[in-house]
Coordinates of C-alpha atoms and ligand atoms in Angstrom, one line a residue:
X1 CA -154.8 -62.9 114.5
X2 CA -153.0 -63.7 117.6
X3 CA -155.0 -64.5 121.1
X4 CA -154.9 -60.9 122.9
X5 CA -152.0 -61.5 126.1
X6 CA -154.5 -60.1 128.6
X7 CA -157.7 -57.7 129.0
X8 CA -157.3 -55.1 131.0
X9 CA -158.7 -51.9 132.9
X10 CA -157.0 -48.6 133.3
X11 CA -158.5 -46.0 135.2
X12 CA -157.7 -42.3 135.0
X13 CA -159.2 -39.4 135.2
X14 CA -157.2 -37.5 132.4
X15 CA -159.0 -39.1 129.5
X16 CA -156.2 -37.7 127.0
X17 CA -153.6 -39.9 129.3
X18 CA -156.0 -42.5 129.5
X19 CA -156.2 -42.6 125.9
X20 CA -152.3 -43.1 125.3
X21 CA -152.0 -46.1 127.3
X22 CA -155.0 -47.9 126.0
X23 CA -153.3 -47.1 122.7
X24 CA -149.8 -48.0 123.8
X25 CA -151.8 -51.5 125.8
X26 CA -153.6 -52.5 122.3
X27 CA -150.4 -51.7 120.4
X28 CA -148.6 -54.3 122.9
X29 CA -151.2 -57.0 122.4
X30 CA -153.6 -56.5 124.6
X31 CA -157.4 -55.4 124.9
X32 CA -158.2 -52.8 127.8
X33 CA -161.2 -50.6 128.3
X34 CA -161.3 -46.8 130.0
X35 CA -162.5 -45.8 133.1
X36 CA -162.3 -42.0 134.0
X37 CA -163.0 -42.4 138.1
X38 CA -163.4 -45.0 140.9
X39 CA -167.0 -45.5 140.1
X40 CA -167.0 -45.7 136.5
X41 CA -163.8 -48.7 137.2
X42 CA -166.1 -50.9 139.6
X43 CA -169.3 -50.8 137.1
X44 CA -167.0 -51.8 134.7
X45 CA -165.6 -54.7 137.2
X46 CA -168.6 -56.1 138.0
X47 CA -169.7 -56.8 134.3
X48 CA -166.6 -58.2 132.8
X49 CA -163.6 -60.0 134.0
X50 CA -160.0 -58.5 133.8
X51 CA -156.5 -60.0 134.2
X52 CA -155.3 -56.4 135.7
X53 CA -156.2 -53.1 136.3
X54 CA -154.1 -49.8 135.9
X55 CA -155.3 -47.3 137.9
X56 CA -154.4 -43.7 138.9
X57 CA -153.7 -43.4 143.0
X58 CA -155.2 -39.5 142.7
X59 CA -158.6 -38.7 141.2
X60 CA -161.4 -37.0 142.4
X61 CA -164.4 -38.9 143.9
X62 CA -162.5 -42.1 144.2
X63 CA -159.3 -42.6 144.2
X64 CA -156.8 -45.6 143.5
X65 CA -157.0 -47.1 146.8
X66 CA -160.6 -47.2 146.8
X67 CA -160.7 -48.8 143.6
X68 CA -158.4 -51.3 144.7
X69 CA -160.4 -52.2 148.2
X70 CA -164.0 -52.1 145.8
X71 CA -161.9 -54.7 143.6
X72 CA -161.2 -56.9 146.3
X73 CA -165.3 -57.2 147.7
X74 CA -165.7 -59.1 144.3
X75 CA -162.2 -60.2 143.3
X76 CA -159.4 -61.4 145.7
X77 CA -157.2 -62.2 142.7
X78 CA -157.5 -59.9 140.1
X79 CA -154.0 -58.1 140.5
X80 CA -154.0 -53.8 140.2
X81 CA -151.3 -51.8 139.3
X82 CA -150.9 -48.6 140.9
X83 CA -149.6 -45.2 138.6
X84 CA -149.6 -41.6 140.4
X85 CA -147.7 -38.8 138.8
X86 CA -146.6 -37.4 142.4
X87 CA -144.4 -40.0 144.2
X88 CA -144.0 -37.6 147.2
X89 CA -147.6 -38.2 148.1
X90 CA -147.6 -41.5 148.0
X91 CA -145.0 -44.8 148.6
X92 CA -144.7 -47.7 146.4
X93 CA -144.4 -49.5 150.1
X94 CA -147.9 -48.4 151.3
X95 CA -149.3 -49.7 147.8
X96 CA -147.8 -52.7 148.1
X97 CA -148.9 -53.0 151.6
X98 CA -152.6 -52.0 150.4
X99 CA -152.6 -55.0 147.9
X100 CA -151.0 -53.4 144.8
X101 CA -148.7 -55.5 142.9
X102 CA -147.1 -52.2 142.0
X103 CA -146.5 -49.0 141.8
X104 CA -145.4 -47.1 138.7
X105 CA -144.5 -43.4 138.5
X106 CA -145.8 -41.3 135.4
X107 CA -144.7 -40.3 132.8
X108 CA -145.2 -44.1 132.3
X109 CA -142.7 -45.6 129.5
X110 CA -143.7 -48.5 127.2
X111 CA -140.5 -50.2 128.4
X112 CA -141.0 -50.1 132.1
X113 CA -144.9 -50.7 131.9
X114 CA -145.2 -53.6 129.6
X115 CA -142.9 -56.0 131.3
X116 CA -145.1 -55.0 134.5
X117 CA -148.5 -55.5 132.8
X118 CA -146.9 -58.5 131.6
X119 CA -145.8 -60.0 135.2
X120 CA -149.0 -58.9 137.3
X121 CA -151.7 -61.0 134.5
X122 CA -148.9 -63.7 135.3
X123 CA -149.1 -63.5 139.2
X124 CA -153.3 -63.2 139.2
X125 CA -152.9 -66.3 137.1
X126 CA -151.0 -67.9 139.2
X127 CA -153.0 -66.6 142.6
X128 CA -155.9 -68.3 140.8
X129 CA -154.9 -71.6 140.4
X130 CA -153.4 -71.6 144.1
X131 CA -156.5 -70.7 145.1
X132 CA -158.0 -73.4 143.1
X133 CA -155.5 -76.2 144.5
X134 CA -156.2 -74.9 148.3
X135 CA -159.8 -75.8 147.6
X136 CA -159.1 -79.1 146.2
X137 CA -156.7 -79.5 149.4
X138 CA -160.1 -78.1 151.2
X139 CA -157.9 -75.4 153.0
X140 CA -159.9 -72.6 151.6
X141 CA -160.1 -69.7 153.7
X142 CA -157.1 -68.2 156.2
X143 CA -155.1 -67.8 153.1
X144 CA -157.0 -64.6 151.6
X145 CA -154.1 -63.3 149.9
X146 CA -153.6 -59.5 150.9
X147 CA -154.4 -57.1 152.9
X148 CA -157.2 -55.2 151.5
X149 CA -158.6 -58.2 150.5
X150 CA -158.6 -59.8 153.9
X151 CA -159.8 -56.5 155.5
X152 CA -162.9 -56.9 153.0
X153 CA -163.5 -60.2 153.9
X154 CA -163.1 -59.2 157.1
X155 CA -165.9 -56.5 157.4
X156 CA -168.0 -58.5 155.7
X157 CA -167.5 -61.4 158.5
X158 CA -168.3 -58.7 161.6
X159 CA -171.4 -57.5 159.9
X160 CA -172.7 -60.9 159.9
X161 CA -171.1 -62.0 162.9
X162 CA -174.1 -63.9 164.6
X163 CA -174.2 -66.9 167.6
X164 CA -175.2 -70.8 167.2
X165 CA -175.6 -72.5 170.5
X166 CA -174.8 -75.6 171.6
X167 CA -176.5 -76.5 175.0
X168 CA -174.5 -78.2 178.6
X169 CA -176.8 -80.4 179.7
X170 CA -177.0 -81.6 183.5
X171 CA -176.9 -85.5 183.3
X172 CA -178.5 -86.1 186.8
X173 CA -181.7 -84.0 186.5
X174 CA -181.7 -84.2 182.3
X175 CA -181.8 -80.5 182.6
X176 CA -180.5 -78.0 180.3
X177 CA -178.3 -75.5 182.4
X178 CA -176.9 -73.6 179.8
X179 CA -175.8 -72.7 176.5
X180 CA -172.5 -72.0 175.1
X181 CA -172.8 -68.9 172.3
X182 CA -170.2 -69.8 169.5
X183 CA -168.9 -67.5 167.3
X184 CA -170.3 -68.5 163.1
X185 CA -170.6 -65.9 160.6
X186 CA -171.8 -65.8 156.9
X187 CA -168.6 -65.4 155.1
X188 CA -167.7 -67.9 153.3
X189 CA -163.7 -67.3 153.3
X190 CA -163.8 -67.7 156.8
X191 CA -164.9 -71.3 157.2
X192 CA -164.8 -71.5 161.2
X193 CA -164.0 -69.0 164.5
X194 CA -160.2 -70.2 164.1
X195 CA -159.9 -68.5 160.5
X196 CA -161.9 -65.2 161.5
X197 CA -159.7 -64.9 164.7
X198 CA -156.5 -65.5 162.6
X199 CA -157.8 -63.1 160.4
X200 CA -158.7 -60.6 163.2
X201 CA -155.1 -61.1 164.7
X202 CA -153.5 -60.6 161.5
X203 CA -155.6 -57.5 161.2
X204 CA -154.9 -56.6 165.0
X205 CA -158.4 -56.0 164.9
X206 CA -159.1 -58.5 167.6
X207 CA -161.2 -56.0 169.7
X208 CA -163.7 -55.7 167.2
X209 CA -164.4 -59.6 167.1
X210 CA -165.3 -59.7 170.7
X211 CA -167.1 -56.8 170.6
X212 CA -169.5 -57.6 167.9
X213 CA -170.0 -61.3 169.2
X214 CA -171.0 -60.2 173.2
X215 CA -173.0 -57.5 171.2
X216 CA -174.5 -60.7 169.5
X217 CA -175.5 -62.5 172.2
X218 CA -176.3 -59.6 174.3
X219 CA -178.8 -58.5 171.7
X220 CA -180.1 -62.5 171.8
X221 CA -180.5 -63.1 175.3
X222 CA -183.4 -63.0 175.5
X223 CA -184.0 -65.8 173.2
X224 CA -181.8 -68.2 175.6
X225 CA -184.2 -69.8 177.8
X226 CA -184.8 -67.9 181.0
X227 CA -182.9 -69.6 184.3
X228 CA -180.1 -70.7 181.3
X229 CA -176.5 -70.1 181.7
X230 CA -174.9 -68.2 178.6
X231 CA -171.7 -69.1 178.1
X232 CA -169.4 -66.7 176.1
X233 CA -165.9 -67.7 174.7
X234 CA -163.0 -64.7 175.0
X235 CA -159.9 -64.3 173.3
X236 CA -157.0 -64.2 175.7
X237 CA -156.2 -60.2 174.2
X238 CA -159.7 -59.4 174.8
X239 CA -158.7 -59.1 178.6
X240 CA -157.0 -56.3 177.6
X241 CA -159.6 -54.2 175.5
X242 CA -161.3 -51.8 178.4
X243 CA -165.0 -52.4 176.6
X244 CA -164.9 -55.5 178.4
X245 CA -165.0 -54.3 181.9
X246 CA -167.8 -51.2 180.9
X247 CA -170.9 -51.5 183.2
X248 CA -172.6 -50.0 180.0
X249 CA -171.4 -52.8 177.6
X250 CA -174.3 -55.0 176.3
X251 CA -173.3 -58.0 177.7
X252 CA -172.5 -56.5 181.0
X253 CA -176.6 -56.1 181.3
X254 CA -176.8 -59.8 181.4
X255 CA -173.3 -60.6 183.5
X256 CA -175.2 -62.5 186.2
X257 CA -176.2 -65.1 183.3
X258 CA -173.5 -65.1 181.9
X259 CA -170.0 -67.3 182.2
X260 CA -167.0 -66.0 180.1
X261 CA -164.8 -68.4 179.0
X262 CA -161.4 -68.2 178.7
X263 CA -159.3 -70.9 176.8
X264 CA -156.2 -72.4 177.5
X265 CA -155.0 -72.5 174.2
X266 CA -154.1 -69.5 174.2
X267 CA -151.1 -67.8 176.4
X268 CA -152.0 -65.4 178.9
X269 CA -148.2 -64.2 178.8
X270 CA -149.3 -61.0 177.5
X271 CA -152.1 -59.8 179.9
X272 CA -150.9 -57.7 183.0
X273 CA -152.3 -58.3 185.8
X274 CA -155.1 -61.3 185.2
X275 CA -156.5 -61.5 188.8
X276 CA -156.9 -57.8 188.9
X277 CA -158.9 -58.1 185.6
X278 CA -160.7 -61.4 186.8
X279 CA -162.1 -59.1 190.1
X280 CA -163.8 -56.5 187.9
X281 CA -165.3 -58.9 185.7
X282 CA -166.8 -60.6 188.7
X283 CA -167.7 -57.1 190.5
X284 CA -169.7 -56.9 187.0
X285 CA -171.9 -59.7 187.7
X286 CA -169.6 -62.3 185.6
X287 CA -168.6 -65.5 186.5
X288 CA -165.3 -67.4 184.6
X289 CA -164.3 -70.6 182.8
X290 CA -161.4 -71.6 182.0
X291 CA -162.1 -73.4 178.5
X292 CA -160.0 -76.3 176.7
X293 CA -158.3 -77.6 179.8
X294 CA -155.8 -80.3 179.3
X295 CA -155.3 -78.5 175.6
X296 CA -152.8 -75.9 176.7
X297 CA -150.7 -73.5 178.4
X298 CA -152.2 -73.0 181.5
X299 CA -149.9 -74.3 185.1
X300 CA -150.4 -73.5 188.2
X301 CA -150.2 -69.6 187.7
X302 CA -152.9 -69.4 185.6
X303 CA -155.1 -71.1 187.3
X304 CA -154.4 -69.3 190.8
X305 CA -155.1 -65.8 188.7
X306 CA -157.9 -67.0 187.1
X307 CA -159.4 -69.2 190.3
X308 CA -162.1 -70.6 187.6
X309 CA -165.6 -70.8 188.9
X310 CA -165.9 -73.8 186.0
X311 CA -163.6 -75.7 184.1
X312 CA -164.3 -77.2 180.5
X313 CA -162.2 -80.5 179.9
X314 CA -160.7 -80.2 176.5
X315 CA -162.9 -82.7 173.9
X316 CA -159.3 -84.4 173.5
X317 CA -159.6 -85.7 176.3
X318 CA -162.8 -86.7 176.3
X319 CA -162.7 -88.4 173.1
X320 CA -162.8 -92.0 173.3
X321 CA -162.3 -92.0 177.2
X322 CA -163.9 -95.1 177.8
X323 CA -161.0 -96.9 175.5
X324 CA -158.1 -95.4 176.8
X325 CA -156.9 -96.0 180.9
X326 CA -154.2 -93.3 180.8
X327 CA -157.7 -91.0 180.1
X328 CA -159.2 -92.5 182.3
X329 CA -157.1 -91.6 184.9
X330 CA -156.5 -88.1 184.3
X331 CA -160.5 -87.4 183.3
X332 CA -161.3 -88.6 186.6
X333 CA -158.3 -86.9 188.3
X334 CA -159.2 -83.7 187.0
X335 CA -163.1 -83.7 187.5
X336 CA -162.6 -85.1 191.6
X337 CA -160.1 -82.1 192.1
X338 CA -161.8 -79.5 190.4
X339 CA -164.9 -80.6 192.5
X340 CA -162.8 -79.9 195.7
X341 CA -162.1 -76.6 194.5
X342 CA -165.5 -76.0 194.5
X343 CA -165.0 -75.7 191.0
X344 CA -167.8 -76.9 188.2
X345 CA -166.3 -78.8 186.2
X346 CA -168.2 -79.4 181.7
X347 CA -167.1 -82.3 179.8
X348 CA -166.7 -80.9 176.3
X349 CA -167.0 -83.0 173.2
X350 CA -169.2 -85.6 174.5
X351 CA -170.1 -87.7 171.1
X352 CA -171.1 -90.7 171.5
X353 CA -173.4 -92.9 175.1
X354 CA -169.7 -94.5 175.7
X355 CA -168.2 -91.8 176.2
X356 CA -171.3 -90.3 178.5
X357 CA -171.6 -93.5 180.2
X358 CA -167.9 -93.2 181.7
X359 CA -167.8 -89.9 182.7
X360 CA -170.9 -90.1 184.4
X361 CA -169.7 -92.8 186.0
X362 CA -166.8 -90.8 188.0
X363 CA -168.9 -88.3 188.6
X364 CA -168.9 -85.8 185.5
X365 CA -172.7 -84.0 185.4
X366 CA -172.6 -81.0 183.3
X367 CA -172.0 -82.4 179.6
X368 CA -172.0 -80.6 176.7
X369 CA -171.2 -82.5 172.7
X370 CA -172.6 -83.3 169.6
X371 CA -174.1 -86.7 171.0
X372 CA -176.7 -84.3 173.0
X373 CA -177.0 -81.8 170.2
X374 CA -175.4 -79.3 168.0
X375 CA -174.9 -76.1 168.1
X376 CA -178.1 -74.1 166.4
X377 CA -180.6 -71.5 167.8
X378 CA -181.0 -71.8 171.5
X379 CA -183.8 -74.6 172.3
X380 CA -183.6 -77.3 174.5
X381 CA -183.8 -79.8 171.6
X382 CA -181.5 -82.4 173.8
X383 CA -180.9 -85.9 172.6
X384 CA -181.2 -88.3 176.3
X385 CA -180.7 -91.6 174.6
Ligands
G401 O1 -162.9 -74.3 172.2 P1 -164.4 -74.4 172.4 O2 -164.8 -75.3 173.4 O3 -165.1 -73.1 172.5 O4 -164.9 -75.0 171.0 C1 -166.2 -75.5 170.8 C2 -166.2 -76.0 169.4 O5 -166.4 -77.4 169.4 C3 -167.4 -75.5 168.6 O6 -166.9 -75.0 167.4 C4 -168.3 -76.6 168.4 O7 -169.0 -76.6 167.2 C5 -167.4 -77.8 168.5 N1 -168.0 -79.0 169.2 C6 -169.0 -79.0 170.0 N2 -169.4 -80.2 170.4 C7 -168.5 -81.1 169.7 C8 -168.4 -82.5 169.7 O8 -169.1 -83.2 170.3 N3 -167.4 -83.0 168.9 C9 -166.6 -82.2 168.1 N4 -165.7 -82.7 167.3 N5 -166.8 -80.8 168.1 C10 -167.7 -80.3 168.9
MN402 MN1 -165.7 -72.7 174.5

């Protein structure tokens, strides 16, 4: 007996259809199993493995979407055909948007569904293995493949969105003045805060990432040692979500600890009016960093409409400072006229007592890097040596 070409799942909820193309699958060389509903498809997923699913866009209880987004909490790969017998209420561009590798109209016709069966167990193969190579090539994670799949991932990454914190230290008075909150969650896919932000952008759901981390920290505050400065990153678009600047927002309870950071990696291009947005944050209580500086796209303009009350030197520049004279130069440059401006100025990245040594020599104080200690909860655990 020949090796069966596949093992599928077909869901519908006319068992007499569902019974004709289990037939016509088997007949074709392939082993399947029924499901009459959603449910009844996603017990049957999480006890076997398939190379496809056929399912039915319109059945009571669930339908074929929800099947599809249930498939993707357990199995980004598996590929799903979509079948509905009215085409008018549904497009073969929203299921391929959804995740679907395609979309058949009933009545379905062994000639037009084989060759499909036959090409989606070939593409899931194939997503596997790229999946497997990106994790030898240790880029596992801003590649979920589609949309429903991401948006799982996603959701699962908000709900356990939490902070780590990495404290600044004050070199003079071996103080710790404050700790930065940075964004970790417990899904896996998303290995760091660049691959749930890419995710979130890709998602436009970008709102929702600030939201839930100043909702985070807010809700932790009070486990941040009391006369500590919290230190909150923002994405430039976040300017732009209203929740920000509500008097009502968690966070905004705790503004008058609290210093949002802004990076410079990112463009402000898209934000109207940043010194107008900048005043309400402050008339909230807030002060504001600008993050990453020497990294990116901030000139002049920026920095007149964001008038920093702090400025975090990018760890770029930091790195290895006490090697490299053209550092040198700027490092001290930028820390002696950011002083002038009245402007507090974090060395970011510090890793090693070289590195400390020289910026403390021209005059850097507020330090923050893995040589004093990494992120984790918010103690002053601070390494001095
Ligand atoms: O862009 P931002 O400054 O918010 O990024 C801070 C990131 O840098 C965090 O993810 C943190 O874990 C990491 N980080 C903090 N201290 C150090 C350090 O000393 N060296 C390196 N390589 N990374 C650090
Ligand atoms: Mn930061």
């Amino acid at each position: 007996m020949k090796a069966p070409l596949g093992h599928l799942l077909v869901v519908d909820d006319d068992a007499d259809l569902l019974q004709s193309y289990l037939q016509l699958l088997v007949s074709s060389g392939y082993t399947a199993d029924g499901a009459s509903d959603g449910a009844e498809a996603i017990l049957r997923l999480m006890s076997g493995t398939y190379d496809a699913v056929l399912s039915d866009v319109h059945m009571p209880r669930w339908g074929g979407l929800d099947v599809l987004s249930g498939i993707r909490t357990r199995d980004l790969d598996v590929p799903v055909i979509l079948m509905s017998g009215d085409p008018t209420l549904f497009s073969a561009m929203a299921a391929v948007e959804e995740g679907a590798v395609a979309y058949l109209t009933k009545p379905l016709r062994r000639s037009r569904l084989i060759p499909m069966v036959e090409k989606a167990v070939g593409l899931g193969q194939l997503a596997r293995a790229k999946r497997a190579s990106l994790r030898l090539a240790g880029v596992d994670g801003h590649l979920v493949g589609d949309r429903v799949g991401l948006r799982v991932c996603f959701d699962r990454a908000i709900e356990s969105l939490f902070a780590a914190y990495q404290p600044i230290v004050e070199w003079s008075s071996r103080t710790v003045v404050g700790y930065e909150a940075l964004l970790r969650t417990g899904e896996p896919v998303f290995p760091n805060p660049g691959a749930v932000l890419a995710a979130a952008e890709r998602l436009d759901r970008l709102f929702e990432v600030g939201r839930a981390m100043r909702a985070v920290v807010a809700a932790g505050a009070a486990s941040v040692p009391v006369g500590s400065q919290i230190f909150v990153n923002l994405h430039p678009t976040d300017l732009l979500d209203e929740a920000l600047y509500d008097s009502g927002a968690p966070l905004s309870e705790h503004a008058s600890r609290t210093v949002l950071e802004i990076t410079e990696r990112g463009t402000l291009d898209h934000i109207t009016d940043v010194a107008g947005r900048m005043n309400r944050l402050r008339k909230l209580g807030f002060r504001i960093a600008i993050d990453d500086l020497g990294a990116g796209y901030a000139g002049l303009n920026s920095l007149v409409q964001l008038q920093p009350d702090v400025v975090k030197l990018d760890m770029v520049l930091i790195r290895n400072v006490h090697l490299d004279a053209n550092r040198q130069g700027v490092v001290a440059a930028l820390i002696a006229l950011s002083e002038r401006l009245n402007m507090r100025v974090i060395c970011e990245g510090v890793e090693t007592v070289e590195e400390r040594e020289f910026l403390t020599s021209v005059g850097g104080n507020w330090l923050q890097g893995y040589h004093f200690a990494r992120p984790g909860p918010a103690v002053p655990g601070v390494n001095w040596g």
